[in-house]
C-alpha cells in the first residue's frame, strides 16, 4: 500500500491521506471544493458564527472536480481512470440539476459508475464532496 499526498490539493481535515494505492486501485479520500493552501471555499459566504449565508453550487462543483484531478495526477492517474464516484450533496432538491449538468461536462468521456446521496452536513461548510476510486495501469 502506498499513501498519496500533495500540497497542491486542499489539506485533509483529519488524519488521513489524499489517496491510497492498493495494487492497481486508487482510493481517494473525500475531496471537497476548498482551495489548496487555504480554507477558502469558492462561492461560500459565512456569517460571523461560521454559518453558511449563501453558496454557489456551480463554483463548488468546478472546484471539487479540479481538486479530484489534482489528486489523481499526483498518483499518476488520469480523469478517465475513474471507475466509481460517490457524490455527497447537502441540498439535493436545490443543487442536483446544476451539479448533474456540470458533472456531465466533466464526465462526457470518462463514465464511471456513480452514486449521489444527500447528507445533512459535511465536515466543513461545503455543499459537495466526492469519494472516488480509480483503476491504475501498471
GROMACS .gro file of N, CA, C and O in nm, residues 57-58 61-62 64-65 79 82 85 87 89 95-114 116 128 130:
model
  136
   57UNK      N    1  -2.334   2.654  -0.585
   57UNK     CA    2  -2.304   2.513  -0.612
   57UNK      C    3  -2.222   2.497  -0.739
   57UNK      O    4  -2.138   2.408  -0.749
   58UNK      N    5  -2.243   2.585  -0.838
   58UNK     CA    6  -2.168   2.574  -0.963
   58UNK      C    7  -2.018   2.596  -0.937
   58UNK      O    8  -1.935   2.518  -0.984
   61UNK      N    9  -1.880   2.291  -0.759
   61UNK     CA   10  -1.865   2.175  -0.847
   61UNK      C   11  -1.735   2.184  -0.928
   61UNK      O   12  -1.657   2.088  -0.932
   62UNK      N   13  -1.712   2.297  -0.991
   62UNK     CA   14  -1.590   2.313  -1.070
   62UNK      C   15  -1.465   2.295  -0.982
   62UNK      O   16  -1.369   2.229  -1.022
   64UNK      N   17  -1.435   2.128  -0.688
   64UNK     CA   18  -1.417   1.991  -0.639
   64UNK      C   19  -1.365   1.900  -0.751
   64UNK      O   20  -1.278   1.815  -0.728
   65UNK      N   21  -1.413   1.919  -0.873
   65UNK     CA   22  -1.363   1.837  -0.983
   65UNK      C   23  -1.216   1.866  -1.011
   65UNK      O   24  -1.137   1.776  -1.038
   79UNK      N   25  -0.813   1.144  -1.535
   79UNK     CA   26  -0.959   1.154  -1.519
   79UNK      C   27  -1.028   1.028  -1.570
   79UNK      O   28  -1.118   0.974  -1.505
   82UNK      N   29  -1.098   0.696  -1.357
   82UNK     CA   30  -1.202   0.683  -1.255
   82UNK      C   31  -1.300   0.572  -1.293
   82UNK      O   32  -1.348   0.567  -1.406
   85UNK      N   33  -1.758   0.682  -0.855
   85UNK     CA   34  -1.765   0.812  -0.788
   85UNK      C   35  -1.889   0.813  -0.699
   85UNK      O   36  -1.999   0.784  -0.745
   87UNK      N   37  -2.096   1.083  -0.472
   87UNK     CA   38  -2.110   1.228  -0.456
   87UNK      C   39  -2.203   1.254  -0.338
   87UNK      O   40  -2.312   1.196  -0.330
   89UNK      N   41  -2.410   1.551  -0.155
   89UNK     CA   42  -2.466   1.686  -0.166
   89UNK      C   43  -2.540   1.719  -0.036
   89UNK      O   44  -2.605   1.630   0.021
   95UNK      N   45  -2.978   2.163  -0.558
   95UNK     CA   46  -2.849   2.158  -0.626
   95UNK      C   47  -2.830   2.046  -0.728
   95UNK      O   48  -2.739   2.052  -0.809
   96UNK      N   49  -2.915   1.944  -0.724
   96UNK     CA   50  -2.890   1.827  -0.809
   96UNK      C   51  -2.887   1.861  -0.958
   96UNK      O   52  -2.797   1.815  -1.030
   97UNK      N   53  -2.981   1.938  -1.007
   97UNK     CA   54  -2.985   1.967  -1.151
   97UNK      C   55  -2.860   2.040  -1.198
   97UNK      O   56  -2.800   2.005  -1.300
   98UNK      N   57  -2.817   2.140  -1.123
   98UNK     CA   58  -2.696   2.215  -1.159
   98UNK      C   59  -2.574   2.123  -1.154
   98UNK      O   60  -2.494   2.118  -1.248
   99UNK      N   61  -2.560   2.051  -1.043
   99UNK     CA   62  -2.448   1.956  -1.028
   99UNK      C   63  -2.448   1.854  -1.141
   99UNK      O   64  -2.345   1.825  -1.200
  100UNK      N   65  -2.563   1.801  -1.175
  100UNK     CA   66  -2.572   1.696  -1.277
  100UNK      C   67  -2.530   1.748  -1.415
  100UNK      O   68  -2.463   1.678  -1.491
  101UNK      N   69  -2.566   1.872  -1.448
  101UNK     CA   70  -2.526   1.931  -1.575
  101UNK      C   71  -2.374   1.952  -1.581
  101UNK      O   72  -2.310   1.924  -1.683
  102UNK      N   73  -2.318   2.002  -1.472
  102UNK     CA   74  -2.172   2.022  -1.468
  102UNK      C   75  -2.100   1.889  -1.470
  102UNK      O   76  -2.000   1.872  -1.542
  103UNK      N   77  -2.149   1.792  -1.395
  103UNK     CA   78  -2.092   1.658  -1.393
  103UNK      C   79  -2.086   1.601  -1.536
  103UNK      O   80  -1.986   1.543  -1.577
  104UNK      N   81  -2.193   1.618  -1.610
  104UNK     CA   82  -2.199   1.565  -1.747
  104UNK      C   83  -2.090   1.624  -1.837
  104UNK      O   84  -2.037   1.555  -1.924
  105UNK      N   85  -2.054   1.750  -1.814
  105UNK     CA   86  -1.946   1.812  -1.893
  105UNK      C   87  -1.811   1.750  -1.859
  105UNK      O   88  -1.730   1.726  -1.948
  106UNK      N   89  -1.786   1.726  -1.733
  106UNK     CA   90  -1.657   1.671  -1.690
  106UNK      C   91  -1.645   1.522  -1.722
  106UNK      O   92  -1.535   1.472  -1.743
  107UNK      N   93  -1.757   1.452  -1.723
  107UNK     CA   94  -1.753   1.307  -1.739
  107UNK      C   95  -1.810   1.261  -1.873
  107UNK      O   96  -1.862   1.151  -1.885
  108UNK      N   97  -1.799   1.346  -1.974
  108UNK     CA   98  -1.851   1.313  -2.106
  108UNK      C   99  -1.785   1.185  -2.160
  108UNK      O  100  -1.851   1.098  -2.215
  109UNK      N  101  -1.652   1.174  -2.145
  109UNK     CA  102  -1.579   1.056  -2.195
  109UNK      C  103  -1.558   0.952  -2.086
  109UNK      O  104  -1.576   0.834  -2.108
  110UNK      N  105  -1.512   0.996  -1.972
  110UNK     CA  106  -1.492   0.905  -1.858
  110UNK      C  107  -1.628   0.885  -1.794
  110UNK      O  108  -1.688   0.980  -1.746
  111UNK      N  109  -1.677   0.764  -1.796
  111UNK     CA  110  -1.811   0.739  -1.744
  111UNK      C  111  -1.806   0.636  -1.632
  111UNK      O  112  -1.848   0.521  -1.649
  112UNK      N  113  -1.756   0.677  -1.514
  112UNK     CA  114  -1.752   0.584  -1.401
  112UNK      C  115  -1.893   0.558  -1.349
  112UNK      O  116  -1.986   0.634  -1.378
  113UNK      N  117  -1.907   0.451  -1.271
  113UNK     CA  118  -2.034   0.433  -1.202
  113UNK      C  119  -2.046   0.547  -1.101
  113UNK      O  120  -1.947   0.607  -1.061
  114UNK      N  121  -2.171   0.578  -1.063
  114UNK     CA  122  -2.191   0.694  -0.977
  114UNK      C  123  -2.307   0.672  -0.883
  114UNK      O  124  -2.410   0.617  -0.920
  116UNK      N  125  -2.514   0.925  -0.597
  116UNK     CA  126  -2.528   1.060  -0.541
  116UNK      C  127  -2.624   1.051  -0.423
  116UNK      O  128  -2.736   0.999  -0.438
  128UNK      N  129  -2.073   2.008  -0.143
  128UNK     CA  130  -2.047   1.890  -0.225
  128UNK      C  131  -1.912   1.830  -0.186
  128UNK      O  132  -1.818   1.902  -0.152
  130UNK      N  133  -1.671   1.458  -0.307
  130UNK     CA  134  -1.662   1.337  -0.389
  130UNK      C  135  -1.571   1.235  -0.324
  130UNK      O  136  -1.468   1.269  -0.268
   0.00000   0.00000   0.00000
